[in-house]
Amino acid sequence: MMIQFAVVLATFMAAFRSGIMESQVANVVGGFQGYGTINDTAFIKEPFIDHIVAYDDSTIKYLESQLQISAYSPRIIGGGMLTCGDKFKIIRVTGVDPYLENQLTHLSSALIEGRMMQNSGEVVLGARLAQRIKADIDSTVYFSGLGYHGNSANMLLRVVGIVKLSNVEEDKRLALISLSDAREGFALYEGVNQVVLSFNDNTRALETVNQLKSTFTQSSQLYAWQELNEPLYMLVAINDAANIIISAMLYFVISFGLFGTILMMLAERKREFGMLIALGMQKSKLGYIVYLENTLLALIGTALGFLIAVPLIFYFNEFPLDISGQMAEDMEKYGFQAQLRTSVKGIIFLGQAMAILGITLLFSSYPILKIRSMDAVKAMQS
Amino acid sequence: MNVVETKNIEKVFRDADLEVCAVNDVSLTIQEGEFTAVVGPSGSGKTTLLNMIGGLDVPTSGSVKVASQELTELSKNELINFRLFNIGFVFQSYNLIPVLTAFENVEFVMLLQKISQKERKQRVEELLEAVGIPEKANVRPAQLSGGQQQRVAVARALAPKPAFIIADEPTANLDSKSTKILLDIMQKLNEKEGITFLFSTHDQRVIDRAKRVITLTDGKITSDQNMKE
Ligand SMILES: Nc1ncnc2c1ncn2[C@@H]1O[C@H](COP(=O)(O)OP(=O)(O)OP(=O)(O)O)[C@@H](O)[C@H]1O
Ligand SMILES: [Mg+2]
């Protein structure tokens, strides 16, 4: 009973804690930012249109040849003011290749209205931005900002689609145009500001980027999301550390519970054990049987605990808990998704199972020591 | 033949500078087929003496021979094994394993002795028959009366075909009717099968049934009578 509860609690909490962080990373990094990027060092501090990186045939050849890179998308990013009627907002216009971008961020599946851009002069807006400037499908919006090398950039654009990004900050300033429109509009005819990358195993972004650095000529321009979004990376690291501490505390509590159960069992059955030794049962044999008994109980308990926990964890991964009200607003303000989702990473189940099994096996051996030093007559008299 | 032979055994308990000589220079022999009671007031050393004869406790000095084996020469593990094959025990209370049925409780010691399943089954049935409760084979101890539990305990003590049976106050927790039934069974086993019994008691009705009565006072034998009528 004790063990089942411990397993359910431990796995469930671990799954939630990791899940919240995982979906946060997936949301912020996977949503639009990208798990890796190629950009100028200066662009990190100041995302200014003049900071460009090469994007030519050799770059494309390189990106295509790297098996670890699953998708890439070149972007031109320019700041300015977007006006619709008498409403305006300071935003960033991002020029992308619609096909490559969709390979990477699957933005077309975030469309809530209209379509992605196909022709020149079309723009797709983030839902919160559209709402803010009161733009709808077919609205005409006007962008005026700074182009490459001091050129002025002025574009008249027609809204053809509205996407809703789960990352609120990004959604508030998203205006997508085609890469060719961006080249014309910003007068940037070679190179791009950023090439965003996605990897086969995005959980190993940092390692993958470090490997790529050895083969990429412009290695100083290659970054993993951890290097670009340090606050989020810190948060993940802190969360990981907190997980270890919380797990340790949980195991400590579980250990006490288990040890208590075993002590109670020993006290309850002391006379029985004494009698068995008196009748002629070797202590080693008795100890072994009691150990098997405890281990078996622990295994069954762990298994039952998992039987309860695993479906729940998968359920809350598929159907996360929505947070509402003030708390949801606060979370969104800090760029968090107002959802509680569990992680279904195998390592969480395995880790918890191993830890609890280890603790149980350790404590199950205590009765062996007790029985070895047991005096049959005294035990029977107790 | 001597089943038990003690020579000058002594047991001294030391408790915080206080020495208690529970058994003091006891020499006695028990022969095959005896039905002997050890009596004496509380604290006279009956339990201590029986424990040393049963190999549950070791004397401070002196020698104990059971079935020609000197017990003081055996290691702890050897002593446990010796008990398993040579001595049957009936304790005052808490004799049976609560989660096992009467049948399994009797069978258990034979399992430890690695006796074949077929032989075990036959012997358990025989023994439950002998103690008069064959119908209780599949009942757990909690569903048995105190007297019935002691009868299962006697059956279990007999299972390994021991040299003799030691019973420390086997009737202490029984009413007079159950006491009589248990003694009838023990007496019958003694007379018909020649099983040797050595038991301690406070109960005069039990003492009256014994063929030999050894009286202990302050750890010493003060009288040893044959009660043949
Ligand atoms: N483990 C022990 N430690 C210390 N003293 C003990 C121990 N066992 C017995 N004694 C002492 O040895 C003496 C004999 O005890 P024992 O239990 O053999 O008497 P008994 O005749 O069986 O008594 P009762 O009729 O009450 O069962 C008593 O004085 C008792 O206090
Ligand atoms: Mg006693």
XYZ file of C-alpha atoms and ligand atoms in Angstrom:
643
model
C 0.000 0.000 0.000
C 2.726 2.346 1.121
C 4.872 1.453 -1.864
C 2.118 1.900 -4.434
C 1.351 5.329 -3.104
C 5.024 6.279 -3.126
C 5.447 5.195 -6.717
C 2.351 7.028 -7.901
C 3.388 10.175 -6.093
C 7.008 10.090 -7.201
C 6.372 9.380 -10.871
C 3.428 11.691 -11.137
C 5.225 14.648 -9.618
C 8.344 14.053 -11.656
C 6.288 13.776 -14.842
C 4.516 17.046 -14.126
C 7.646 18.937 -13.184
C 9.518 17.822 -16.286
C 6.431 18.213 -18.429
C 5.933 21.857 -17.536
C 9.510 22.645 -18.478
C 9.415 20.503 -21.601
C 6.314 22.180 -22.931
C 7.765 25.550 -22.016
C 10.869 24.842 -24.074
C 8.825 23.348 -26.891
C 6.556 26.368 -26.774
C 9.159 29.115 -26.723
C 12.005 27.479 -28.571
C 10.114 25.054 -30.755
C 7.365 27.571 -31.547
C 9.310 30.199 -33.377
C 12.741 30.798 -31.916
C 14.303 27.549 -33.097
C 16.518 24.981 -31.382
C 19.587 26.287 -33.157
C 20.529 29.306 -35.244
C 23.194 30.691 -37.482
C 23.528 34.410 -36.914
C 26.084 37.122 -36.373
C 27.365 37.456 -32.804
C 26.241 41.063 -32.738
C 22.709 40.046 -33.740
C 22.221 38.304 -30.390
C 22.703 41.487 -28.394
C 20.923 43.669 -30.893
C 18.656 42.078 -33.493
C 19.415 44.787 -36.022
C 18.952 44.265 -39.768
C 22.537 45.287 -40.559
C 23.924 42.215 -38.743
C 23.833 39.593 -41.439
C 25.281 36.172 -42.168
C 26.019 34.596 -45.534
C 23.237 32.576 -47.108
C 24.527 31.335 -50.433
C 24.818 28.073 -52.330
C 27.627 26.796 -50.145
C 25.635 27.491 -46.961
C 22.622 25.694 -48.378
C 24.792 22.801 -49.505
C 26.220 22.513 -46.023
C 22.808 22.622 -44.331
C 21.424 20.013 -46.720
C 24.376 17.693 -46.164
C 24.213 17.608 -42.362
C 22.153 14.613 -41.285
C 21.574 15.952 -37.781
C 19.776 18.998 -39.183
C 16.173 18.102 -39.883
C 15.011 21.520 -41.132
C 16.340 25.048 -41.644
C 14.743 28.367 -42.456
C 16.471 31.618 -43.497
C 14.936 34.768 -42.025
C 15.274 38.481 -42.635
C 14.116 40.439 -39.635
C 13.459 44.163 -39.612
C 11.926 46.407 -36.985
C 9.446 49.194 -37.572
C 5.905 50.342 -37.191
C 2.881 48.517 -38.526
C -0.214 50.637 -39.112
C -3.764 49.611 -39.848
C -6.226 52.463 -40.090
C -5.573 54.630 -37.052
C -3.990 51.789 -35.007
C -0.287 51.058 -34.967
C 2.277 48.955 -33.158
C 6.046 48.641 -33.109
C 6.817 45.163 -34.406
C 9.289 43.038 -36.308
C 8.619 41.938 -39.835
C 10.093 38.545 -40.606
C 10.768 37.513 -44.161
C 10.753 33.766 -44.664
C 10.691 31.159 -47.377
C 7.140 29.865 -46.748
C 8.060 26.292 -47.644
C 11.258 26.058 -45.583
C 9.659 27.907 -42.665
C 6.758 25.536 -42.601
C 9.123 22.562 -42.572
C 10.649 23.993 -39.422
C 7.859 25.579 -37.384
C 4.732 24.106 -39.038
C 3.202 27.547 -38.882
C 0.433 26.665 -41.331
C -1.050 24.406 -38.664
C -1.245 27.441 -36.354
C -3.424 29.274 -38.878
C -6.761 30.250 -37.396
C -7.910 32.206 -40.429
C -6.920 32.508 -44.095
C -3.771 30.996 -45.582
C -0.010 31.399 -45.677
C 1.428 33.981 -48.101
C 1.788 32.878 -51.727
C 2.198 36.049 -53.724
C 4.087 39.261 -53.408
C 2.643 41.883 -51.044
C 0.972 39.432 -48.665
C 1.387 39.272 -44.896
C 0.409 36.807 -42.162
C -0.106 38.282 -38.686
C -0.032 36.879 -35.169
C -3.553 36.740 -33.722
C -2.792 39.074 -30.813
C -1.118 41.586 -33.105
C -4.065 41.492 -35.496
C -6.447 42.064 -32.641
C -4.365 44.930 -31.304
C -4.312 46.862 -34.585
C -7.811 45.666 -35.514
C -6.687 43.995 -38.718
C -8.693 41.246 -40.426
C -8.258 39.114 -43.529
C -7.973 41.428 -46.548
C -7.118 44.445 -44.389
C -4.346 46.572 -45.811
C -1.532 47.317 -43.410
C 1.378 49.671 -43.812
C 4.899 48.968 -42.570
C 7.507 51.628 -42.244
C 10.909 50.939 -40.754
C 14.605 50.818 -41.302
C 16.136 48.849 -44.157
C 19.650 47.540 -44.763
C 22.468 50.077 -44.476
C 20.266 53.023 -43.643
C 17.737 52.525 -46.400
C 14.194 53.202 -45.424
C 11.745 50.335 -45.733
C 8.145 51.012 -46.675
C 5.722 48.264 -47.580
C 2.029 48.151 -48.266
C 0.769 44.680 -47.418
C -2.492 42.745 -47.558
C -3.393 40.437 -44.663
C -4.013 36.904 -46.006
C -3.748 34.830 -42.845
C -3.770 34.968 -39.070
C -1.819 32.474 -36.945
C -2.020 31.981 -33.233
C 1.297 31.188 -31.571
C 1.185 29.736 -28.104
C 4.149 31.911 -27.188
C 2.367 35.149 -26.348
C 5.342 37.512 -26.744
C 6.066 36.183 -30.214
C 2.404 36.262 -31.180
C 2.135 39.950 -30.298
C 4.750 40.992 -32.820
C 4.565 38.399 -35.583
C 4.278 39.671 -39.144
C 5.426 37.219 -41.783
C 6.191 38.133 -45.386
C 7.957 36.235 -48.117
C 11.744 36.261 -48.249
C 11.731 37.921 -51.676
C 9.407 40.705 -50.471
C 11.752 41.220 -47.541
C 14.803 41.459 -49.823
C 13.092 44.153 -51.882
C 11.530 45.942 -48.951
C 14.623 46.094 -46.777
C 17.021 46.414 -49.708
C 18.963 43.418 -48.446
C 20.006 41.525 -51.565
C 22.469 39.023 -50.163
C 22.697 37.192 -46.888
C 20.066 36.940 -44.174
C 19.851 37.897 -40.507
C 19.342 34.400 -39.253
C 19.091 30.795 -40.356
C 16.950 28.923 -37.852
C 17.688 25.218 -37.372
C 15.849 22.202 -36.118
C 17.570 18.926 -35.264
C 16.671 15.278 -35.384
C 17.023 15.172 -31.604
C 16.131 18.586 -30.285
C 16.671 17.523 -26.688
C 20.365 17.340 -27.557
C 20.535 20.729 -29.268
C 23.597 21.917 -27.368
C 25.610 18.780 -28.104
C 24.539 18.766 -31.740
C 25.582 22.402 -32.221
C 28.958 21.675 -30.678
C 29.451 18.814 -33.115
C 28.411 20.970 -36.081
C 30.897 23.663 -35.087
C 33.772 21.411 -36.096
C 32.527 21.184 -39.682
C 30.971 24.625 -40.242
C 33.333 27.300 -41.563
C 31.589 30.112 -39.720
C 31.607 28.200 -36.455
C 31.353 31.353 -34.323
C 27.955 32.070 -35.877
C 26.410 28.782 -34.785
C 24.277 28.814 -31.644
C 22.049 26.470 -29.684
C 18.901 27.853 -28.079
C 20.527 27.560 -24.672
C 23.073 30.163 -25.742
C 20.470 32.491 -27.203
C 17.811 32.284 -24.532
C 19.846 32.196 -21.362
C 16.983 33.045 -18.992
C 14.992 30.048 -20.205
C 18.042 27.826 -20.103
C 18.706 28.927 -16.538
C 15.104 28.180 -15.671
C 15.454 24.671 -17.103
C 18.690 24.147 -15.187
C 17.130 25.398 -11.948
C 14.131 23.187 -12.540
C 16.380 20.184 -13.088
C 18.231 20.915 -9.867
C 14.962 21.435 -7.999
C 13.748 18.121 -9.367
C 16.740 16.360 -7.896
C 16.220 18.002 -4.514
C 12.487 17.329 -4.485
C 13.076 13.746 -5.573
C 15.676 13.293 -2.861
C 13.258 14.611 -0.255
C 10.507 12.401 -1.568
C 12.759 9.367 -1.427
C 13.735 10.294 2.080
C 10.095 10.318 3.137
C 9.453 7.090 1.247
C 12.474 5.510 2.917
C 11.126 6.360 6.331
C 7.748 4.945 5.447
C 9.240 1.749 4.101
C 11.578 1.326 7.022
C 8.701 1.881 9.417
C 6.672 -0.769 7.634
C 9.538 -3.224 7.874
C 10.136 -2.494 11.563
C 6.447 -3.029 12.256
C 6.489 -6.292 10.340
C 9.509 -7.448 12.363
C 7.884 -6.549 15.671
C 4.627 -8.203 14.672
C 6.218 -11.444 13.562
C 9.050 -11.717 16.063
C 7.388 -14.555 17.972
C 6.660 -16.392 14.760
C 10.291 -16.085 13.675
C 11.481 -17.190 17.126
C 9.229 -20.220 16.951
C 10.482 -21.158 13.486
C 14.102 -21.000 14.640
C 13.212 -23.047 17.745
C 11.568 -25.692 15.570
C 14.747 -26.016 13.553
C 14.660 -23.545 10.683
C 18.103 -22.196 9.846
C 18.344 -18.435 10.318
C 19.878 -17.969 6.891
C 16.927 -19.729 5.321
C 14.415 -17.740 7.324
C 16.187 -14.486 6.462
C 16.210 -15.403 2.798
C 12.496 -16.209 2.771
C 11.599 -12.988 4.561
C 13.782 -11.076 2.116
C 12.086 -12.688 -0.860
C 8.721 -11.980 0.673
C 9.509 -8.280 1.128
C 11.083 -7.925 -2.278
C 8.153 -9.594 -3.946
C 5.736 -7.328 -2.109
C 7.818 -4.325 -3.142
C 7.866 -5.410 -6.772
C 4.138 -5.950 -6.815
C 3.651 -2.618 -5.090
C 5.875 -0.810 -7.568
C 4.156 -2.482 -10.498
C 0.705 -1.610 -9.169
C 1.831 1.956 -8.564
C 2.951 2.226 -12.160
C -0.261 0.707 -13.366
C -2.046 3.586 -11.695
C 0.444 6.332 -12.552
C 1.276 5.597 -16.174
C -2.215 5.956 -17.680
C -2.715 9.169 -15.710
C 0.588 10.554 -16.898
C -0.215 9.739 -20.511
C -3.671 11.220 -20.075
C -2.355 14.533 -18.789
C 0.213 14.584 -21.578
C -2.524 14.260 -24.155
C -5.041 16.461 -22.322
C -3.094 18.974 -20.255
C -4.790 20.794 -17.408
C -5.728 24.319 -18.430
C -5.089 27.028 -15.915
C -7.567 29.872 -15.918
C -8.062 33.274 -14.341
C -5.447 35.589 -12.925
C -2.859 32.858 -12.654
C -3.165 32.105 -16.354
C -2.681 35.794 -17.205
C 0.362 35.997 -14.979
C 1.870 32.911 -16.531
C 1.297 34.194 -20.058
C 2.820 37.528 -19.136
C 6.048 35.718 -18.382
C 5.858 33.793 -21.616
C 4.590 30.577 -20.047
C 1.788 28.546 -21.457
C -1.112 28.436 -18.998
C -1.179 24.645 -19.039
C -0.014 21.808 -16.853
C 1.275 18.983 -18.984
C 3.026 15.792 -17.955
C 6.191 14.534 -19.561
C 6.157 10.999 -20.960
C 9.908 10.633 -21.204
C 10.817 7.014 -20.439
C 13.670 8.070 -18.219
C 11.234 9.515 -15.683
C 9.435 6.223 -15.171
C 12.625 4.262 -15.242
C 14.422 6.591 -12.881
C 11.658 6.533 -10.312
C 11.243 2.773 -10.607
C 14.944 2.188 -10.115
C 15.164 4.540 -7.161
C 12.212 3.026 -5.337
C 13.303 -0.499 -6.132
C 16.786 0.307 -4.855
C 15.450 1.749 -1.622
C 13.208 -1.259 -1.101
C 15.910 -3.807 -1.764
C 18.162 -1.986 0.661
C 15.604 -1.961 3.450
C 14.443 -5.490 2.748
C 17.858 -6.695 3.780
C 17.465 -5.245 7.274
C 15.366 -8.198 8.563
C 18.170 -10.543 7.505
C 20.490 -8.826 9.964
C 17.824 -8.808 12.649
C 17.065 -12.496 12.221
C 20.731 -13.429 12.216
C 21.157 -12.042 15.718
C 17.793 -13.275 16.957
C 17.560 -15.439 20.085
C 14.753 -17.949 19.585
C 13.731 -18.165 23.235
C 13.722 -14.399 23.829
C 11.877 -13.757 20.590
C 9.142 -16.204 21.600
C 8.779 -14.644 25.021
C 8.342 -11.109 23.632
C 17.989 -46.604 26.093
C 18.692 -43.116 27.449
C 17.019 -40.416 25.390
C 18.299 -37.627 27.587
C 21.254 -37.593 29.906
C 22.365 -34.445 31.748
C 25.414 -34.297 34.001
C 25.823 -31.527 36.564
C 24.252 -28.860 34.402
C 24.140 -25.352 35.686
C 22.677 -22.174 34.230
C 23.634 -18.794 35.615
C 21.931 -15.618 34.380
C 23.829 -12.411 34.885
C 21.720 -9.267 34.982
C 23.499 -6.048 35.938
C 25.765 -7.519 38.616
C 22.943 -9.717 39.852
C 23.586 -13.427 39.427
C 20.711 -15.874 39.285
C 21.483 -19.567 39.332
C 18.339 -20.766 37.536
C 19.438 -24.395 37.297
C 21.910 -25.705 39.814
C 23.843 -28.945 39.368
C 21.122 -31.042 37.775
C 21.881 -34.587 36.659
C 19.081 -36.721 35.291
C 18.334 -39.314 32.657
C 15.166 -39.828 30.682
C 14.568 -43.194 29.071
C 12.656 -44.087 25.979
C 8.928 -44.341 26.630
C 8.837 -42.142 29.724
C 5.921 -39.820 30.481
C 7.605 -37.409 32.848
C 6.502 -34.153 34.455
C 8.846 -31.459 35.752
C 7.121 -29.548 38.521
C 7.974 -26.833 40.987
C 7.015 -23.339 41.991
C 7.284 -20.415 39.649
C 10.908 -19.423 39.113
C 12.224 -22.807 40.176
C 13.953 -23.294 36.797
C 11.584 -25.619 34.904
C 11.670 -23.623 31.657
C 15.405 -23.090 31.869
C 16.006 -26.816 32.340
C 13.704 -27.826 29.483
C 15.288 -25.233 27.177
C 18.744 -26.685 27.827
C 17.530 -30.222 27.251
C 15.760 -29.068 24.072
C 18.874 -27.373 22.721
C 17.286 -23.922 22.825
C 19.698 -22.699 25.448
C 23.214 -23.739 26.427
C 24.215 -24.578 30.006
C 26.834 -22.460 31.757
C 28.522 -25.702 32.716
C 27.854 -29.438 32.612
C 26.858 -31.683 29.767
C 23.609 -32.482 27.959
C 23.317 -35.593 25.809
C 20.281 -36.135 23.620
C 20.081 -39.393 21.656
C 23.771 -39.927 22.459
C 24.753 -36.556 20.966
C 26.561 -34.112 23.243
C 24.699 -30.829 22.620
C 27.386 -28.551 24.063
C 29.747 -29.682 21.308
C 27.485 -28.469 18.510
C 27.760 -25.105 16.757
C 24.719 -22.829 16.687
C 23.701 -23.895 13.191
C 24.285 -27.565 13.977
C 22.151 -27.171 17.065
C 19.283 -25.741 15.004
C 19.543 -28.677 12.634
C 19.722 -31.115 15.528
C 16.483 -29.724 16.922
C 14.811 -30.100 13.559
C 15.539 -33.824 13.305
C 15.545 -34.973 16.934
C 13.321 -32.922 19.194
C 9.622 -32.201 19.049
C 8.403 -28.982 20.688
C 5.042 -27.966 22.084
C 5.127 -24.452 23.468
C 2.820 -22.871 25.987
C 1.289 -20.534 23.411
C 1.822 -19.188 19.941
C 2.759 -22.530 18.500
C 1.387 -22.180 15.003
C 2.046 -19.962 12.008
C -1.119 -17.892 11.652
C -1.200 -17.757 7.843
C -0.884 -21.517 7.389
C -3.661 -24.070 7.784
C -3.467 -26.845 10.394
C -2.327 -29.223 7.656
C 0.402 -26.850 6.449
C 1.570 -26.147 10.001
C 2.148 -29.844 10.561
C 3.651 -30.320 7.127
C 6.024 -27.384 7.518
C 8.764 -29.085 9.579
C 8.806 -32.012 7.188
C 9.292 -29.550 4.346
C 12.379 -28.276 6.152
C 13.513 -31.890 6.422
C 13.032 -32.266 2.663
C 10.642 -35.171 2.958
C 8.786 -36.031 -0.254
C 5.346 -34.594 -0.860
C 3.663 -37.988 -0.913
C 5.137 -39.041 2.385
C 4.331 -35.661 3.926
C 0.687 -35.801 2.957
C 0.260 -39.310 4.299
C 1.978 -38.501 7.578
C 0.089 -35.229 8.191
C -3.229 -37.019 7.683
C -2.136 -39.781 10.028
C -1.075 -37.286 12.696
C -4.181 -35.102 12.521
C -6.150 -38.337 12.867
C -4.065 -39.308 15.898
C -4.779 -36.010 17.664
C -8.448 -36.302 16.760
C -8.998 -33.334 14.443
C -8.733 -34.653 10.879
C -11.668 -32.441 9.882
C -9.719 -29.287 10.800
C -6.958 -29.888 8.241
C -7.787 -26.855 6.122
C -8.584 -24.455 8.931
C -6.280 -21.663 10.028
C -5.171 -21.379 13.691
C -7.392 -18.350 14.346
C -10.432 -20.546 13.733
C -9.278 -23.223 16.178
C -9.869 -23.310 19.922
C -6.841 -23.173 22.242
C -7.115 -26.913 22.864
C -7.337 -27.686 19.159
C -4.315 -25.478 18.497
C -2.300 -27.426 21.074
C -3.380 -30.671 19.444
C -2.114 -29.410 16.087
C 1.099 -28.450 17.888
C 1.441 -32.006 19.241
C 0.879 -33.370 15.730
C 3.529 -31.023 14.394
C 5.970 -32.012 17.163
C 5.489 -35.663 16.183
C 5.902 -35.050 12.450
C 9.708 -35.340 12.257
C 9.627 -38.599 14.327
C 11.738 -37.014 17.080
C 13.532 -38.888 19.855
C 11.173 -37.236 22.351
C 8.762 -34.360 22.813
C 9.364 -31.412 25.112
C 6.329 -29.458 26.246
C 6.738 -26.442 28.543
C 3.379 -25.961 30.273
C 1.347 -27.158 27.286
C -1.942 -26.876 29.179
C -1.352 -23.543 30.938
C -3.764 -21.702 28.660
C -6.396 -24.431 28.423
C -9.628 -25.042 30.294
C -10.008 -28.311 32.201
C -11.933 -30.062 29.435
C -9.345 -29.245 26.768
C -6.600 -30.140 29.233
C -8.119 -33.573 29.703
C -8.487 -34.176 25.962
C -4.901 -33.118 25.273
C -3.562 -35.328 28.069
C -5.627 -38.266 26.838
C -4.031 -37.882 23.431
C -0.525 -37.550 24.853
C -1.053 -40.548 27.106
C -2.387 -42.656 24.282
C 0.569 -41.749 22.051
C 2.874 -42.660 24.919
C 1.240 -45.980 25.668
C 0.414 -47.137 22.141
C 3.294 -45.683 20.144
C 5.920 -45.477 22.867
C 6.480 -41.739 22.339
C 8.614 -40.148 25.064
C 7.167 -37.006 26.664
C 8.893 -34.534 28.969
C 6.634 -31.725 30.124
C 6.467 -29.102 32.831
C 3.285 -28.079 34.616
C 1.700 -26.368 37.604
C -1.561 -28.222 37.291
C -2.185 -31.000 39.864
C -4.512 -32.865 37.464
C -1.690 -33.005 34.929
C 0.818 -34.065 37.576
C -1.526 -36.917 38.554
C -1.327 -38.343 35.041
C 2.502 -38.431 34.913
C 4.388 -41.731 35.341
C 7.364 -39.915 36.810
C 7.468 -36.565 38.598
C 10.659 -34.546 38.997
C 10.366 -31.667 41.453
C 12.612 -28.627 41.157
C 13.176 -26.129 43.951
C 15.471 -23.168 43.378
C 17.077 -24.896 40.420
C 17.801 -28.151 42.235
C 16.058 -31.518 42.011
C 14.448 -32.054 45.379
C 12.432 -35.128 44.540
C 12.201 -37.656 41.722
C 9.339 -40.166 42.029
C 8.019 -43.011 39.950
C 4.220 -42.986 40.140
C 3.495 -46.529 38.939
C 0.374 -47.744 40.604
N 16.714 -14.763 30.299
C 16.808 -14.634 31.643
N 17.576 -13.662 32.179
C 17.691 -13.537 33.502
N 17.082 -14.321 34.370
C 16.312 -15.318 33.916
C 16.124 -15.522 32.511
N 15.299 -16.596 32.322
C 14.980 -17.021 33.568
N 15.577 -16.271 34.514
C 15.477 -16.475 35.934
O 15.807 -17.806 36.193
C 14.929 -18.336 37.172
C 14.213 -19.554 36.649
O 13.313 -19.150 35.639
P 12.400 -20.151 34.818
O 11.696 -19.391 33.781
O 13.227 -21.299 34.358
O 11.384 -20.651 35.930
P 10.075 -21.519 35.763
O 10.175 -22.610 36.747
O 9.896 -21.907 34.363
O 8.952 -20.523 36.215
P 7.422 -20.448 35.730
O 6.714 -21.558 36.458
O 6.994 -19.110 36.197
O 7.424 -20.615 34.270
C 13.997 -17.218 37.593
O 14.491 -16.630 38.753
C 14.072 -16.267 36.452
O 13.888 -14.964 36.914
Mg 8.437 -21.503 32.832
